[in-house]
PDB file of C-alpha atoms in Angstrom:
ATOM      1  CA  MET A   1     245.014 -42.729 116.247  1.00  0.00           C
ATOM      2  CA  LEU A   2     241.806 -44.710 115.821  1.00  0.00           C
ATOM      3  CA  GLU A   3     243.089 -46.069 112.503  1.00  0.00           C
ATOM      4  CA  ALA A   4     246.304 -47.207 114.199  1.00  0.00           C
ATOM      5  CA  MET A   5     244.320 -49.064 116.862  1.00  0.00           C
ATOM      6  CA  ARG A   6     242.160 -50.682 114.179  1.00  0.00           C
ATOM      7  CA  TYR A   7     245.340 -51.874 112.447  1.00  0.00           C
ATOM      8  CA  ILE A   8     246.661 -53.372 115.686  1.00  0.00           C
ATOM      9  CA  ARG A   9     243.376 -55.117 116.456  1.00  0.00           C
ATOM     10  CA  ARG A  10     243.043 -56.421 112.886  1.00  0.00           C
ATOM     11  CA  ASN A  11     245.973 -58.700 113.677  1.00  0.00           C
ATOM     12  CA  GLY A  12     243.474 -60.796 115.626  1.00  0.00           C
ATOM     13  CA  THR A  13     245.871 -61.788 118.394  1.00  0.00           C
ATOM     14  CA  VAL A  14     246.159 -58.408 120.172  1.00  0.00           C
ATOM     15  CA  LYS A  15     243.711 -57.686 122.976  1.00  0.00           C
ATOM     16  CA  VAL A  16     243.862 -54.165 124.424  1.00  0.00           C
ATOM     17  CA  ASP A  17     242.886 -53.334 128.008  1.00  0.00           C
ATOM     18  CA  ALA A  18     241.070 -50.025 127.409  1.00  0.00           C
ATOM     19  CA  GLN A  19     240.966 -49.326 131.167  1.00  0.00           C
ATOM     20  CA  SER A  20     244.780 -49.219 131.316  1.00  0.00           C
ATOM     21  CA  GLU A  21     245.089 -46.109 129.117  1.00  0.00           C
ATOM     22  CA  LYS A  22     247.622 -43.547 130.335  1.00  0.00           C
ATOM     23  CA  ARG A  23     248.266 -40.104 128.815  1.00  0.00           C
ATOM     24  CA  GLU A  24     251.314 -37.872 129.040  1.00  0.00           C
ATOM     25  CA  GLU A  25     252.257 -34.545 127.492  1.00  0.00           C
ATOM     26  CA  MET A  26     255.792 -33.261 126.916  1.00  0.00           C
ATOM     27  CA  LYS A  27     257.848 -31.180 124.517  1.00  0.00           C
ATOM     28  CA  ILE A  28     260.944 -31.855 122.457  1.00  0.00           C
ATOM     29  CA  GLY A  29     262.256 -28.407 121.690  1.00  0.00           C
ATOM     30  CA  ALA A  30     259.143 -26.460 120.747  1.00  0.00           C
ATOM     31  CA  THR A  31     257.270 -29.512 119.432  1.00  0.00           C
ATOM     32  CA  PRO A  32     254.429 -30.694 121.697  1.00  0.00           C
ATOM     33  CA  ILE A  33     254.093 -34.471 122.019  1.00  0.00           C
ATOM     34  CA  ARG A  34     251.186 -36.432 123.468  1.00  0.00           C
ATOM     35  CA  THR A  35     251.830 -40.040 124.471  1.00  0.00           C
ATOM     36  CA  PHE A  36     249.131 -42.668 124.951  1.00  0.00           C
ATOM     37  CA  THR A  37     249.970 -46.037 126.518  1.00  0.00           C
ATOM     38  CA  TRP A  38     247.916 -49.226 126.909  1.00  0.00           C
ATOM     39  CA  ASP A  39     248.554 -52.623 128.422  1.00  0.00           C
ATOM     40  CA  ALA A  40     247.585 -55.469 126.120  1.00  0.00           C
ATOM     41  CA  THR A  41     248.251 -59.106 125.309  1.00  0.00           C
ATOM     42  CA  GLU A  42     249.399 -60.708 122.085  1.00  0.00           C
ATOM     43  CA  LYS A  43     249.115 -64.472 121.842  1.00  0.00           C
ATOM     44  CA  ASN A  44     248.496 -64.467 125.614  1.00  0.00           C
ATOM     45  CA  GLN A  45     251.802 -62.659 126.315  1.00  0.00           C
ATOM     46  CA  PRO A  46     251.758 -59.234 128.021  1.00  0.00           C
ATOM     47  CA  ILE A  47     252.726 -56.305 125.775  1.00  0.00           C
ATOM     48  CA  ARG A  48     252.623 -52.518 125.952  1.00  0.00           C
ATOM     49  CA  ILE A  49     251.301 -50.305 123.140  1.00  0.00           C
ATOM     50  CA  ARG A  50     252.527 -46.716 122.805  1.00  0.00           C
ATOM     51  CA  CYS A  51     251.302 -43.962 120.496  1.00  0.00           C
ATOM     52  CA  HIS A  52     253.290 -40.747 120.208  1.00  0.00           C
ATOM     53  CA  LEU A  53     251.471 -37.853 118.543  1.00  0.00           C
ATOM     54  CA  PHE A  54     253.822 -35.083 117.398  1.00  0.00           C
ATOM     55  CA  SER A  55     251.914 -31.862 116.691  1.00  0.00           C
ATOM     56  CA  GLU A  56     252.773 -29.027 114.347  1.00  0.00           C
ATOM     57  CA  LEU A  57     255.661 -30.465 112.366  1.00  0.00           C
ATOM     58  CA  ASN A  58     255.590 -28.087 109.392  1.00  0.00           C
ATOM     59  CA  GLY A  59     251.846 -27.671 109.893  1.00  0.00           C
ATOM     60  CA  LYS A  60     251.244 -31.445 109.987  1.00  0.00           C
ATOM     61  CA  ARG A  61     251.001 -34.135 112.636  1.00  0.00           C
ATOM     62  CA  LEU A  62     253.005 -37.319 112.946  1.00  0.00           C
ATOM     63  CA  LEU A  63     251.762 -40.444 114.729  1.00  0.00           C
ATOM     64  CA  VAL A  64     254.276 -43.099 115.788  1.00  0.00           C
ATOM     65  CA  VAL A  65     252.824 -46.367 117.093  1.00  0.00           C
ATOM     66  CA  PHE A  66     254.754 -49.330 118.427  1.00  0.00           C
ATOM     67  CA  TRP A  67     254.227 -52.260 120.717  1.00  0.00           C
ATOM     68  CA  SER A  68     256.585 -54.681 122.371  1.00  0.00           C
ATOM     69  CA  PRO A  69     256.791 -57.300 125.115  1.00  0.00           C
ATOM     70  CA  LEU A  70     257.141 -55.834 128.590  1.00  0.00           C
ATOM     71  CA  GLU A  71     260.722 -57.178 128.747  1.00  0.00           C
ATOM     72  CA  GLY A  72     261.539 -54.902 125.785  1.00  0.00           C
ATOM     73  CA  GLU A  73     260.988 -51.816 127.939  1.00  0.00           C
ATOM     74  CA  LYS A  74     263.710 -52.921 130.360  1.00  0.00           C
TER      75      LYS A  74
END
């Protein structure tokens, strides 16, 4: 997950509010999923960053990272 955040910050226009971090845990079937969410800005526009960590998919982990404007969540 740290590498994903480095990639996002490398863009140079994304600023993450570390204090806004939220964590959730859930399951899809038997697969545990941890979700991390941050508020951020990109080019001075508010965005939300989400990381979904899927554990134990055939003995491996999958990390899905995306970000979008807040209007995209609606």
